[in-house]
Amino acid sequence: MSFLTIPNRLVVLTFDDGNKSDVTYVAPLLKQYGFGATFYITEGLNFLTNKEHYVTWEEVRQLHQAGFEIGNHTRNHKNVNNQTPEEFLADLEHLDLRCQQYGIPVPETFCYPGYNHGSQSVESLTKKGMCFARRGVAPEFPYESEGGRGPAYDPKVHHRLLIPTTGASGPNWGFDDFVWALEQAKDERITVLTFHGVPALEHPWVNTNPDQFKTYMDFMNDHEYTIIALRDLSKYVDPKTNRTPIPTL
Ligand SMILES: [Zn+2]
């Protein structure tokens, strides 16, 4: 099987935690532009009790039916480094089961709750057959808890289960940071953007204002960026091989 050469201006778009804005604002807007995206769903946080601020499983199904990727963000949104491999696997499988119950394909990609990744979890994800996994901006860049810059994804450098976030939206990450993140999408490197709620009603430290978000999407549309879900990386990167060893974390 052959893979496409990574073009310039390739951007992966991701949304964590299943905020209500995924369906009320983000997905309809992305549809207008024809952009792909991944929505990472967890039953942790207040997903099960606060249906004003979080999507329902029926709405997750609608996101899938609209062509977006549904990714695994675990059952309980725990720090995977504080879990045994068995606990971590059980949380992953619970999310798989929920997806199956709602006619959603078993997720091919994962993102680490709370931006916490570790080598043991990479081993578990490998055994489970996960194709790709997204982390935060650290350790290459410091994370000051309210958004920030990170490395662009370079398949020659980064393990496919430790794909970094290039831009983490939050109160401390603005238009200049957004443009900087996009500028990294060249020389076979891919920009990966992480958003939460637009707005994030329960978590102001990862908030993005809707007007600001629209400015970002307009900019990418006007400048002819290609916007994909994390699973779409399989066109460019072989998910069955590890081109890079698991680093010591
Ligand atoms: Zn999360």
JSON list of C-alpha atoms and ligand atoms in Angstrom, two decimals:
[
{"chain": "A", "resi": 1, "resn": "MET", "atom": "CA", "xyz": [0.00, 0.00, 0.00]},
{"chain": "A", "resi": 2, "resn": "SER", "atom": "CA", "xyz": [1.32, 3.39, -0.88]},
{"chain": "A", "resi": 3, "resn": "PHE", "atom": "CA", "xyz": [0.83, 6.63, 0.95]},
{"chain": "A", "resi": 4, "resn": "LEU", "atom": "CA", "xyz": [0.31, 10.15, -0.27]},
{"chain": "A", "resi": 5, "resn": "THR", "atom": "CA", "xyz": [3.04, 12.73, 0.18]},
{"chain": "A", "resi": 6, "resn": "ILE", "atom": "CA", "xyz": [2.07, 15.12, 2.95]},
{"chain": "A", "resi": 7, "resn": "PRO", "atom": "CA", "xyz": [1.12, 18.39, 1.25]},
{"chain": "A", "resi": 8, "resn": "ASN", "atom": "CA", "xyz": [1.72, 21.84, 2.66]},
{"chain": "A", "resi": 9, "resn": "ARG", "atom": "CA", "xyz": [-1.24, 23.43, 4.49]},
{"chain": "A", "resi": 10, "resn": "LEU", "atom": "CA", "xyz": [-2.59, 20.17, 5.91]},
{"chain": "A", "resi": 11, "resn": "VAL", "atom": "CA", "xyz": [-4.41, 20.67, 9.21]},
{"chain": "A", "resi": 12, "resn": "VAL", "atom": "CA", "xyz": [-6.01, 18.16, 11.60]},
{"chain": "A", "resi": 13, "resn": "LEU", "atom": "CA", "xyz": [-8.96, 19.61, 13.50]},
{"chain": "A", "resi": 14, "resn": "THR", "atom": "CA", "xyz": [-9.99, 18.08, 16.88]},
{"chain": "A", "resi": 15, "resn": "PHE", "atom": "CA", "xyz": [-12.58, 18.86, 19.56]},
{"chain": "A", "resi": 16, "resn": "ASP", "atom": "CA", "xyz": [-12.37, 17.32, 23.02]},
{"chain": "A", "resi": 17, "resn": "ASP", "atom": "CA", "xyz": [-14.97, 16.38, 25.66]},
{"chain": "A", "resi": 18, "resn": "GLY", "atom": "CA", "xyz": [-18.28, 16.41, 23.75]},
{"chain": "A", "resi": 19, "resn": "ASN", "atom": "CA", "xyz": [-19.30, 19.96, 24.53]},
{"chain": "A", "resi": 20, "resn": "LYS", "atom": "CA", "xyz": [-22.82, 20.92, 23.42]},
{"chain": "A", "resi": 21, "resn": "SER", "atom": "CA", "xyz": [-21.34, 23.42, 20.98]},
{"chain": "A", "resi": 22, "resn": "ASP", "atom": "CA", "xyz": [-20.10, 20.45, 18.91]},
{"chain": "A", "resi": 23, "resn": "VAL", "atom": "CA", "xyz": [-23.64, 20.11, 17.55]},
{"chain": "A", "resi": 24, "resn": "THR", "atom": "CA", "xyz": [-25.14, 23.54, 18.12]},
{"chain": "A", "resi": 25, "resn": "TYR", "atom": "CA", "xyz": [-22.34, 25.56, 16.53]},
{"chain": "A", "resi": 26, "resn": "VAL", "atom": "CA", "xyz": [-19.18, 23.80, 15.39]},
{"chain": "A", "resi": 27, "resn": "ALA", "atom": "CA", "xyz": [-20.44, 20.96, 13.17]},
{"chain": "A", "resi": 28, "resn": "PRO", "atom": "CA", "xyz": [-22.91, 23.12, 11.18]},
{"chain": "A", "resi": 29, "resn": "LEU", "atom": "CA", "xyz": [-20.15, 25.69, 10.57]},
{"chain": "A", "resi": 30, "resn": "LEU", "atom": "CA", "xyz": [-17.59, 23.06, 9.49]},
{"chain": "A", "resi": 31, "resn": "LYS", "atom": "CA", "xyz": [-20.17, 21.58, 7.11]},
{"chain": "A", "resi": 32, "resn": "GLN", "atom": "CA", "xyz": [-20.44, 24.95, 5.36]},
{"chain": "A", "resi": 33, "resn": "TYR", "atom": "CA", "xyz": [-16.73, 24.83, 4.59]},
{"chain": "A", "resi": 34, "resn": "GLY", "atom": "CA", "xyz": [-16.54, 21.09, 3.91]},
{"chain": "A", "resi": 35, "resn": "PHE", "atom": "CA", "xyz": [-13.95, 20.66, 6.68]},
{"chain": "A", "resi": 36, "resn": "GLY", "atom": "CA", "xyz": [-13.29, 17.30, 8.35]},
{"chain": "A", "resi": 37, "resn": "ALA", "atom": "CA", "xyz": [-12.82, 17.00, 12.12]},
{"chain": "A", "resi": 38, "resn": "THR", "atom": "CA", "xyz": [-12.64, 14.56, 15.03]},
{"chain": "A", "resi": 39, "resn": "PHE", "atom": "CA", "xyz": [-14.88, 14.85, 18.08]},
{"chain": "A", "resi": 40, "resn": "TYR", "atom": "CA", "xyz": [-13.37, 13.08, 21.11]},
{"chain": "A", "resi": 41, "resn": "ILE", "atom": "CA", "xyz": [-16.12, 11.75, 23.34]},
{"chain": "A", "resi": 42, "resn": "THR", "atom": "CA", "xyz": [-15.94, 10.76, 27.02]},
{"chain": "A", "resi": 43, "resn": "GLU", "atom": "CA", "xyz": [-18.63, 9.85, 29.53]},
{"chain": "A", "resi": 44, "resn": "GLY", "atom": "CA", "xyz": [-16.45, 11.46, 32.20]},
{"chain": "A", "resi": 45, "resn": "LEU", "atom": "CA", "xyz": [-16.58, 15.08, 33.41]},
{"chain": "A", "resi": 46, "resn": "ASN", "atom": "CA", "xyz": [-20.32, 15.87, 33.64]},
{"chain": "A", "resi": 47, "resn": "PHE", "atom": "CA", "xyz": [-21.32, 14.17, 30.38]},
{"chain": "A", "resi": 48, "resn": "LEU", "atom": "CA", "xyz": [-23.80, 11.85, 32.07]},
{"chain": "A", "resi": 49, "resn": "THR", "atom": "CA", "xyz": [-25.57, 14.45, 34.19]},
{"chain": "A", "resi": 50, "resn": "ASN", "atom": "CA", "xyz": [-25.33, 17.85, 32.51]},
{"chain": "A", "resi": 51, "resn": "LYS", "atom": "CA", "xyz": [-27.10, 17.51, 29.19]},
{"chain": "A", "resi": 52, "resn": "GLU", "atom": "CA", "xyz": [-27.29, 21.28, 28.81]},
{"chain": "A", "resi": 53, "resn": "HIS", "atom": "CA", "xyz": [-23.52, 21.55, 28.41]},
{"chain": "A", "resi": 54, "resn": "TYR", "atom": "CA", "xyz": [-22.68, 18.16, 26.87]},
{"chain": "A", "resi": 55, "resn": "VAL", "atom": "CA", "xyz": [-23.94, 16.36, 23.77]},
{"chain": "A", "resi": 56, "resn": "THR", "atom": "CA", "xyz": [-26.19, 13.32, 24.08]},
{"chain": "A", "resi": 57, "resn": "TRP", "atom": "CA", "xyz": [-25.22, 9.98, 22.53]},
{"chain": "A", "resi": 58, "resn": "GLU", "atom": "CA", "xyz": [-27.95, 10.57, 19.96]},
{"chain": "A", "resi": 59, "resn": "GLU", "atom": "CA", "xyz": [-26.17, 13.79, 19.01]},
{"chain": "A", "resi": 60, "resn": "VAL", "atom": "CA", "xyz": [-22.85, 11.93, 18.82]},
{"chain": "A", "resi": 61, "resn": "ARG", "atom": "CA", "xyz": [-24.53, 9.61, 16.34]},
{"chain": "A", "resi": 62, "resn": "GLN", "atom": "CA", "xyz": [-25.63, 12.65, 14.33]},
{"chain": "A", "resi": 63, "resn": "LEU", "atom": "CA", "xyz": [-22.04, 13.94, 14.23]},
{"chain": "A", "resi": 64, "resn": "HIS", "atom": "CA", "xyz": [-20.96, 10.57, 12.84]},
{"chain": "A", "resi": 65, "resn": "GLN", "atom": "CA", "xyz": [-23.78, 10.56, 10.30]},
{"chain": "A", "resi": 66, "resn": "ALA", "atom": "CA", "xyz": [-22.76, 14.05, 9.20]},
{"chain": "A", "resi": 67, "resn": "GLY", "atom": "CA", "xyz": [-19.38, 12.58, 8.21]},
{"chain": "A", "resi": 68, "resn": "PHE", "atom": "CA", "xyz": [-17.26, 13.57, 11.20]},
{"chain": "A", "resi": 69, "resn": "GLU", "atom": "CA", "xyz": [-14.98, 11.19, 13.08]},
{"chain": "A", "resi": 70, "resn": "ILE", "atom": "CA", "xyz": [-15.91, 10.08, 16.60]},
{"chain": "A", "resi": 71, "resn": "GLY", "atom": "CA", "xyz": [-12.77, 9.41, 18.65]},
{"chain": "A", "resi": 72, "resn": "ASN", "atom": "CA", "xyz": [-12.22, 7.64, 21.96]},
{"chain": "A", "resi": 73, "resn": "HIS", "atom": "CA", "xyz": [-11.58, 9.94, 24.94]},
{"chain": "A", "resi": 74, "resn": "THR", "atom": "CA", "xyz": [-12.23, 7.13, 27.51]},
{"chain": "A", "resi": 75, "resn": "ARG", "atom": "CA", "xyz": [-15.15, 6.33, 29.77]},
{"chain": "A", "resi": 76, "resn": "ASN", "atom": "CA", "xyz": [-14.08, 8.36, 32.80]},
{"chain": "A", "resi": 77, "resn": "HIS", "atom": "CA", "xyz": [-11.65, 11.03, 31.54]},
{"chain": "A", "resi": 78, "resn": "LYS", "atom": "CA", "xyz": [-9.00, 9.86, 34.03]},
{"chain": "A", "resi": 79, "resn": "ASN", "atom": "CA", "xyz": [-5.26, 10.53, 33.86]},
{"chain": "A", "resi": 80, "resn": "VAL", "atom": "CA", "xyz": [-4.15, 7.35, 32.09]},
{"chain": "A", "resi": 81, "resn": "ASN", "atom": "CA", "xyz": [-0.87, 7.41, 34.00]},
{"chain": "A", "resi": 82, "resn": "ASN", "atom": "CA", "xyz": [-2.79, 6.71, 37.22]},
{"chain": "A", "resi": 83, "resn": "GLN", "atom": "CA", "xyz": [-4.55, 3.67, 35.77]},
{"chain": "A", "resi": 84, "resn": "THR", "atom": "CA", "xyz": [-3.46, 0.06, 35.43]},
{"chain": "A", "resi": 85, "resn": "PRO", "atom": "CA", "xyz": [-3.39, -1.24, 31.83]},
{"chain": "A", "resi": 86, "resn": "GLU", "atom": "CA", "xyz": [-6.54, -3.23, 32.68]},
{"chain": "A", "resi": 87, "resn": "GLU", "atom": "CA", "xyz": [-8.41, -0.15, 33.94]},
{"chain": "A", "resi": 88, "resn": "PHE", "atom": "CA", "xyz": [-7.33, 1.88, 30.92]},
{"chain": "A", "resi": 89, "resn": "LEU", "atom": "CA", "xyz": [-8.40, -0.86, 28.50]},
{"chain": "A", "resi": 90, "resn": "ALA", "atom": "CA", "xyz": [-11.78, -1.22, 30.25]},
{"chain": "A", "resi": 91, "resn": "ASP", "atom": "CA", "xyz": [-12.39, 2.53, 29.90]},
{"chain": "A", "resi": 92, "resn": "LEU", "atom": "CA", "xyz": [-11.51, 2.39, 26.20]},
{"chain": "A", "resi": 93, "resn": "GLU", "atom": "CA", "xyz": [-13.73, -0.62, 25.59]},
{"chain": "A", "resi": 94, "resn": "HIS", "atom": "CA", "xyz": [-16.68, 0.98, 27.36]},
{"chain": "A", "resi": 95, "resn": "LEU", "atom": "CA", "xyz": [-16.53, 3.88, 24.92]},
{"chain": "A", "resi": 96, "resn": "ASP", "atom": "CA", "xyz": [-16.27, 1.41, 22.00]},
{"chain": "A", "resi": 97, "resn": "LEU", "atom": "CA", "xyz": [-19.39, -0.36, 23.27]},
{"chain": "A", "resi": 98, "resn": "ARG", "atom": "CA", "xyz": [-21.37, 2.87, 23.54]},
{"chain": "A", "resi": 99, "resn": "CYS", "atom": "CA", "xyz": [-20.41, 3.75, 19.98]},
{"chain": "A", "resi": 100, "resn": "GLN", "atom": "CA", "xyz": [-21.53, 0.34, 18.74]},
{"chain": "A", "resi": 101, "resn": "GLN", "atom": "CA", "xyz": [-24.84, 0.73, 20.59]},
{"chain": "A", "resi": 102, "resn": "TYR", "atom": "CA", "xyz": [-25.46, 3.94, 18.66]},
{"chain": "A", "resi": 103, "resn": "GLY", "atom": "CA", "xyz": [-24.38, 2.64, 15.26]},
{"chain": "A", "resi": 104, "resn": "ILE", "atom": "CA", "xyz": [-21.07, 4.52, 15.35]},
{"chain": "A", "resi": 105, "resn": "PRO", "atom": "CA", "xyz": [-17.92, 2.68, 14.16]},
{"chain": "A", "resi": 106, "resn": "VAL", "atom": "CA", "xyz": [-15.47, 1.65, 16.88]},
{"chain": "A", "resi": 107, "resn": "PRO", "atom": "CA", "xyz": [-13.04, 4.60, 17.16]},
{"chain": "A", "resi": 108, "resn": "GLU", "atom": "CA", "xyz": [-9.74, 4.29, 15.30]},
{"chain": "A", "resi": 109, "resn": "THR", "atom": "CA", "xyz": [-8.14, 7.22, 17.11]},
{"chain": "A", "resi": 110, "resn": "PHE", "atom": "CA", "xyz": [-7.71, 8.33, 20.70]},
{"chain": "A", "resi": 111, "resn": "CYS", "atom": "CA", "xyz": [-6.82, 11.43, 22.65]},
{"chain": "A", "resi": 112, "resn": "TYR", "atom": "CA", "xyz": [-5.32, 11.54, 26.13]},
{"chain": "A", "resi": 113, "resn": "PRO", "atom": "CA", "xyz": [-7.61, 13.01, 28.82]},
{"chain": "A", "resi": 114, "resn": "GLY", "atom": "CA", "xyz": [-6.17, 16.14, 30.42]},
{"chain": "A", "resi": 115, "resn": "TYR", "atom": "CA", "xyz": [-3.21, 16.06, 27.96]},
{"chain": "A", "resi": 116, "resn": "ASN", "atom": "CA", "xyz": [-1.57, 13.37, 30.15]},
{"chain": "A", "resi": 117, "resn": "HIS", "atom": "CA", "xyz": [0.30, 10.75, 28.16]},
{"chain": "A", "resi": 118, "resn": "GLY", "atom": "CA", "xyz": [2.75, 8.03, 29.16]},
{"chain": "A", "resi": 119, "resn": "SER", "atom": "CA", "xyz": [4.69, 5.12, 27.66]},
{"chain": "A", "resi": 120, "resn": "GLN", "atom": "CA", "xyz": [2.57, 2.46, 29.38]},
{"chain": "A", "resi": 121, "resn": "SER", "atom": "CA", "xyz": [-0.56, 3.85, 27.75]},
{"chain": "A", "resi": 122, "resn": "VAL", "atom": "CA", "xyz": [1.17, 3.83, 24.36]},
{"chain": "A", "resi": 123, "resn": "GLU", "atom": "CA", "xyz": [1.79, 0.11, 24.82]},
{"chain": "A", "resi": 124, "resn": "SER", "atom": "CA", "xyz": [-1.87, -0.46, 25.71]},
{"chain": "A", "resi": 125, "resn": "LEU", "atom": "CA", "xyz": [-3.04, 1.52, 22.68]},
{"chain": "A", "resi": 126, "resn": "THR", "atom": "CA", "xyz": [-0.66, -0.45, 20.46]},
{"chain": "A", "resi": 127, "resn": "LYS", "atom": "CA", "xyz": [-2.02, -3.77, 21.76]},
{"chain": "A", "resi": 128, "resn": "LYS", "atom": "CA", "xyz": [-5.56, -2.54, 21.23]},
{"chain": "A", "resi": 129, "resn": "GLY", "atom": "CA", "xyz": [-4.78, -1.70, 17.61]},
{"chain": "A", "resi": 130, "resn": "MET", "atom": "CA", "xyz": [-5.44, 2.04, 17.86]},
{"chain": "A", "resi": 131, "resn": "CYS", "atom": "CA", "xyz": [-4.27, 3.77, 14.67]},
{"chain": "A", "resi": 132, "resn": "PHE", "atom": "CA", "xyz": [-3.42, 7.25, 15.94]},
{"chain": "A", "resi": 133, "resn": "ALA", "atom": "CA", "xyz": [-3.49, 9.12, 19.25]},
{"chain": "A", "resi": 134, "resn": "ARG", "atom": "CA", "xyz": [-3.25, 12.85, 19.96]},
{"chain": "A", "resi": 135, "resn": "ARG", "atom": "CA", "xyz": [-1.60, 14.42, 22.99]},
{"chain": "A", "resi": 136, "resn": "GLY", "atom": "CA", "xyz": [-1.05, 17.99, 24.18]},
{"chain": "A", "resi": 137, "resn": "VAL", "atom": "CA", "xyz": [1.78, 20.43, 23.49]},
{"chain": "A", "resi": 138, "resn": "ALA", "atom": "CA", "xyz": [4.15, 19.19, 26.23]},
{"chain": "A", "resi": 139, "resn": "PRO", "atom": "CA", "xyz": [6.93, 18.22, 26.77]},
{"chain": "A", "resi": 140, "resn": "GLU", "atom": "CA", "xyz": [8.42, 20.22, 23.88]},
{"chain": "A", "resi": 141, "resn": "PHE", "atom": "CA", "xyz": [6.45, 23.32, 24.84]},
{"chain": "A", "resi": 142, "resn": "PRO", "atom": "CA", "xyz": [5.36, 24.30, 28.35]},
{"chain": "A", "resi": 143, "resn": "TYR", "atom": "CA", "xyz": [1.62, 24.24, 28.93]},
{"chain": "A", "resi": 144, "resn": "GLU", "atom": "CA", "xyz": [0.36, 27.13, 31.06]},
{"chain": "A", "resi": 145, "resn": "SER", "atom": "CA", "xyz": [-3.12, 25.60, 31.40]},
{"chain": "A", "resi": 146, "resn": "GLU", "atom": "CA", "xyz": [-5.08, 28.16, 29.34]},
{"chain": "A", "resi": 147, "resn": "GLY", "atom": "CA", "xyz": [-4.05, 27.32, 25.77]},
{"chain": "A", "resi": 148, "resn": "GLY", "atom": "CA", "xyz": [-0.68, 27.38, 24.04]},
{"chain": "A", "resi": 149, "resn": "ARG", "atom": "CA", "xyz": [1.66, 26.55, 21.18]},
{"chain": "A", "resi": 150, "resn": "GLY", "atom": "CA", "xyz": [3.11, 23.12, 20.44]},
{"chain": "A", "resi": 151, "resn": "PRO", "atom": "CA", "xyz": [5.08, 21.21, 17.82]},
{"chain": "A", "resi": 152, "resn": "ALA", "atom": "CA", "xyz": [3.75, 20.37, 14.37]},
{"chain": "A", "resi": 153, "resn": "TYR", "atom": "CA", "xyz": [3.31, 16.64, 13.79]},
{"chain": "A", "resi": 154, "resn": "ASP", "atom": "CA", "xyz": [6.28, 15.20, 11.95]},
{"chain": "A", "resi": 155, "resn": "PRO", "atom": "CA", "xyz": [5.75, 11.48, 11.21]},
{"chain": "A", "resi": 156, "resn": "LYS", "atom": "CA", "xyz": [9.53, 11.08, 10.92]},
{"chain": "A", "resi": 157, "resn": "VAL", "atom": "CA", "xyz": [9.98, 12.32, 14.48]},
{"chain": "A", "resi": 158, "resn": "HIS", "atom": "CA", "xyz": [6.78, 11.63, 16.44]},
{"chain": "A", "resi": 159, "resn": "HIS", "atom": "CA", "xyz": [5.28, 8.25, 17.28]},
{"chain": "A", "resi": 160, "resn": "ARG", "atom": "CA", "xyz": [1.82, 7.86, 15.70]},
{"chain": "A", "resi": 161, "resn": "LEU", "atom": "CA", "xyz": [0.32, 7.30, 19.16]},
{"chain": "A", "resi": 162, "resn": "LEU", "atom": "CA", "xyz": [1.92, 10.48, 20.53]},
{"chain": "A", "resi": 163, "resn": "ILE", "atom": "CA", "xyz": [0.88, 13.04, 17.93]},
{"chain": "A", "resi": 164, "resn": "PRO", "atom": "CA", "xyz": [1.38, 16.51, 19.39]},
{"chain": "A", "resi": 165, "resn": "THR", "atom": "CA", "xyz": [-1.06, 19.41, 19.47]},
{"chain": "A", "resi": 166, "resn": "THR", "atom": "CA", "xyz": [0.37, 22.36, 17.51]},
{"chain": "A", "resi": 167, "resn": "GLY", "atom": "CA", "xyz": [-2.21, 24.81, 18.79]},
{"chain": "A", "resi": 168, "resn": "ALA", "atom": "CA", "xyz": [-4.30, 24.33, 21.95]},
{"chain": "A", "resi": 169, "resn": "SER", "atom": "CA", "xyz": [-7.09, 26.92, 21.98]},
{"chain": "A", "resi": 170, "resn": "GLY", "atom": "CA", "xyz": [-7.84, 28.69, 25.24]},
{"chain": "A", "resi": 171, "resn": "PRO", "atom": "CA", "xyz": [-7.84, 32.18, 26.77]},
{"chain": "A", "resi": 172, "resn": "ASN", "atom": "CA", "xyz": [-4.05, 32.47, 26.30]},
{"chain": "A", "resi": 173, "resn": "TRP", "atom": "CA", "xyz": [-4.05, 31.37, 22.65]},
{"chain": "A", "resi": 174, "resn": "GLY", "atom": "CA", "xyz": [-5.19, 33.93, 20.10]},
{"chain": "A", "resi": 175, "resn": "PHE", "atom": "CA", "xyz": [-5.10, 34.82, 16.44]},
{"chain": "A", "resi": 176, "resn": "ASP", "atom": "CA", "xyz": [-1.30, 35.28, 16.28]},
{"chain": "A", "resi": 177, "resn": "ASP", "atom": "CA", "xyz": [-0.83, 31.84, 17.83]},
{"chain": "A", "resi": 178, "resn": "PHE", "atom": "CA", "xyz": [-3.35, 30.38, 15.39]},
{"chain": "A", "resi": 179, "resn": "VAL", "atom": "CA", "xyz": [-1.49, 31.84, 12.39]},
{"chain": "A", "resi": 180, "resn": "TRP", "atom": "CA", "xyz": [1.83, 30.62, 13.85]},
{"chain": "A", "resi": 181, "resn": "ALA", "atom": "CA", "xyz": [0.38, 27.10, 14.13]},
{"chain": "A", "resi": 182, "resn": "LEU", "atom": "CA", "xyz": [-0.77, 27.18, 10.50]},
{"chain": "A", "resi": 183, "resn": "GLU", "atom": "CA", "xyz": [2.65, 28.35, 9.34]},
{"chain": "A", "resi": 184, "resn": "GLN", "atom": "CA", "xyz": [4.13, 25.08, 10.66]},
{"chain": "A", "resi": 185, "resn": "ALA", "atom": "CA", "xyz": [2.11, 23.05, 8.11]},
{"chain": "A", "resi": 186, "resn": "LYS", "atom": "CA", "xyz": [4.90, 22.63, 5.56]},
{"chain": "A", "resi": 187, "resn": "ASP", "atom": "CA", "xyz": [7.89, 20.40, 4.72]},
{"chain": "A", "resi": 188, "resn": "GLU", "atom": "CA", "xyz": [5.86, 17.23, 5.41]},
{"chain": "A", "resi": 189, "resn": "ARG", "atom": "CA", "xyz": [4.77, 18.43, 8.83]},
{"chain": "A", "resi": 190, "resn": "ILE", "atom": "CA", "xyz": [1.10, 18.64, 9.79]},
{"chain": "A", "resi": 191, "resn": "THR", "atom": "CA", "xyz": [-0.57, 21.21, 12.02]},
{"chain": "A", "resi": 192, "resn": "VAL", "atom": "CA", "xyz": [-2.86, 19.72, 14.68]},
{"chain": "A", "resi": 193, "resn": "LEU", "atom": "CA", "xyz": [-5.40, 22.01, 16.35]},
{"chain": "A", "resi": 194, "resn": "THR", "atom": "CA", "xyz": [-7.20, 21.18, 19.60]},
{"chain": "A", "resi": 195, "resn": "PHE", "atom": "CA", "xyz": [-10.39, 22.92, 20.63]},
{"chain": "A", "resi": 196, "resn": "HIS", "atom": "CA", "xyz": [-12.85, 22.22, 23.42]},
{"chain": "A", "resi": 197, "resn": "GLY", "atom": "CA", "xyz": [-16.17, 24.01, 23.71]},
{"chain": "A", "resi": 198, "resn": "VAL", "atom": "CA", "xyz": [-17.03, 26.97, 21.47]},
{"chain": "A", "resi": 199, "resn": "PRO", "atom": "CA", "xyz": [-17.81, 28.19, 24.07]},
{"chain": "A", "resi": 200, "resn": "ALA", "atom": "CA", "xyz": [-16.63, 25.79, 26.82]},
{"chain": "A", "resi": 201, "resn": "LEU", "atom": "CA", "xyz": [-19.33, 26.49, 29.38]},
{"chain": "A", "resi": 202, "resn": "GLU", "atom": "CA", "xyz": [-17.94, 24.35, 32.22]},
{"chain": "A", "resi": 203, "resn": "HIS", "atom": "CA", "xyz": [-14.24, 24.81, 31.51]},
{"chain": "A", "resi": 204, "resn": "PRO", "atom": "CA", "xyz": [-13.35, 28.47, 30.87]},
{"chain": "A", "resi": 205, "resn": "TRP", "atom": "CA", "xyz": [-9.62, 27.61, 30.81]},
{"chain": "A", "resi": 206, "resn": "VAL", "atom": "CA", "xyz": [-10.11, 25.92, 27.42]},
{"chain": "A", "resi": 207, "resn": "ASN", "atom": "CA", "xyz": [-12.76, 28.30, 26.11]},
{"chain": "A", "resi": 208, "resn": "THR", "atom": "CA", "xyz": [-12.95, 29.55, 22.52]},
{"chain": "A", "resi": 209, "resn": "ASN", "atom": "CA", "xyz": [-15.37, 32.34, 21.65]},
{"chain": "A", "resi": 210, "resn": "PRO", "atom": "CA", "xyz": [-17.65, 31.56, 18.68]},
{"chain": "A", "resi": 211, "resn": "ASP", "atom": "CA", "xyz": [-16.74, 34.79, 16.82]},
{"chain": "A", "resi": 212, "resn": "GLN", "atom": "CA", "xyz": [-13.05, 34.05, 17.25]},
{"chain": "A", "resi": 213, "resn": "PHE", "atom": "CA", "xyz": [-13.58, 30.48, 16.05]},
{"chain": "A", "resi": 214, "resn": "LYS", "atom": "CA", "xyz": [-15.38, 31.69, 12.93]},
{"chain": "A", "resi": 215, "resn": "THR", "atom": "CA", "xyz": [-12.43, 33.97, 12.17]},
{"chain": "A", "resi": 216, "resn": "TYR", "atom": "CA", "xyz": [-10.10, 30.96, 12.34]},
{"chain": "A", "resi": 217, "resn": "MET", "atom": "CA", "xyz": [-12.28, 28.84, 10.03]},
{"chain": "A", "resi": 218, "resn": "ASP", "atom": "CA", "xyz": [-12.69, 31.72, 7.56]},
{"chain": "A", "resi": 219, "resn": "PHE", "atom": "CA", "xyz": [-8.92, 32.20, 7.49]},
{"chain": "A", "resi": 220, "resn": "MET", "atom": "CA", "xyz": [-8.24, 28.52, 6.71]},
{"chain": "A", "resi": 221, "resn": "ASN", "atom": "CA", "xyz": [-10.92, 28.54, 4.04]},
{"chain": "A", "resi": 222, "resn": "ASP", "atom": "CA", "xyz": [-9.63, 31.74, 2.43]},
{"chain": "A", "resi": 223, "resn": "HIS", "atom": "CA", "xyz": [-6.03, 30.48, 2.42]},
{"chain": "A", "resi": 224, "resn": "GLU", "atom": "CA", "xyz": [-6.90, 27.07, 1.00]},
{"chain": "A", "resi": 225, "resn": "TYR", "atom": "CA", "xyz": [-5.86, 24.84, 3.86]},
{"chain": "A", "resi": 226, "resn": "THR", "atom": "CA", "xyz": [-6.93, 21.17, 3.77]},
{"chain": "A", "resi": 227, "resn": "ILE", "atom": "CA", "xyz": [-8.77, 20.31, 6.99]},
{"chain": "A", "resi": 228, "resn": "ILE", "atom": "CA", "xyz": [-9.04, 16.67, 8.03]},
{"chain": "A", "resi": 229, "resn": "ALA", "atom": "CA", "xyz": [-9.95, 14.38, 10.93]},
{"chain": "A", "resi": 230, "resn": "LEU", "atom": "CA", "xyz": [-7.19, 12.52, 12.76]},
{"chain": "A", "resi": 231, "resn": "ARG", "atom": "CA", "xyz": [-8.22, 9.20, 11.17]},
{"chain": "A", "resi": 232, "resn": "ASP", "atom": "CA", "xyz": [-7.57, 10.71, 7.72]},
{"chain": "A", "resi": 233, "resn": "LEU", "atom": "CA", "xyz": [-3.84, 10.65, 8.53]},
{"chain": "A", "resi": 234, "resn": "SER", "atom": "CA", "xyz": [-3.97, 7.02, 7.35]},
{"chain": "A", "resi": 235, "resn": "LYS", "atom": "CA", "xyz": [-3.78, 8.38, 3.79]},
{"chain": "A", "resi": 236, "resn": "TYR", "atom": "CA", "xyz": [-0.36, 9.84, 4.56]},
{"chain": "A", "resi": 237, "resn": "VAL", "atom": "CA", "xyz": [1.09, 7.81, 7.44]},
{"chain": "A", "resi": 238, "resn": "ASP", "atom": "CA", "xyz": [1.10, 4.02, 7.74]},
{"chain": "A", "resi": 239, "resn": "PRO", "atom": "CA", "xyz": [-0.82, 3.26, 10.95]},
{"chain": "A", "resi": 240, "resn": "LYS", "atom": "CA", "xyz": [0.41, -0.34, 10.93]},
{"chain": "A", "resi": 241, "resn": "THR", "atom": "CA", "xyz": [4.06, 0.46, 11.35]},
{"chain": "A", "resi": 242, "resn": "ASN", "atom": "CA", "xyz": [5.97, 2.39, 13.95]},
{"chain": "A", "resi": 243, "resn": "ARG", "atom": "CA", "xyz": [8.39, 4.54, 12.07]},
{"chain": "A", "resi": 244, "resn": "THR", "atom": "CA", "xyz": [9.69, 5.89, 15.33]},
{"chain": "A", "resi": 245, "resn": "PRO", "atom": "CA", "xyz": [10.34, 4.08, 18.61]},
{"chain": "A", "resi": 246, "resn": "ILE", "atom": "CA", "xyz": [8.34, 4.93, 21.71]},
{"chain": "A", "resi": 247, "resn": "PRO", "atom": "CA", "xyz": [10.37, 7.63, 23.42]},
{"chain": "A", "resi": 248, "resn": "THR", "atom": "CA", "xyz": [11.26, 7.40, 27.10]},
{"chain": "A", "resi": 249, "resn": "LEU", "atom": "CA", "xyz": [8.66, 9.51, 28.86]},
{"chain": "B", "resi": 1, "resn": "ZN", "atom": "ZN", "xyz": [-10.70, 16.00, 27.68]}
]
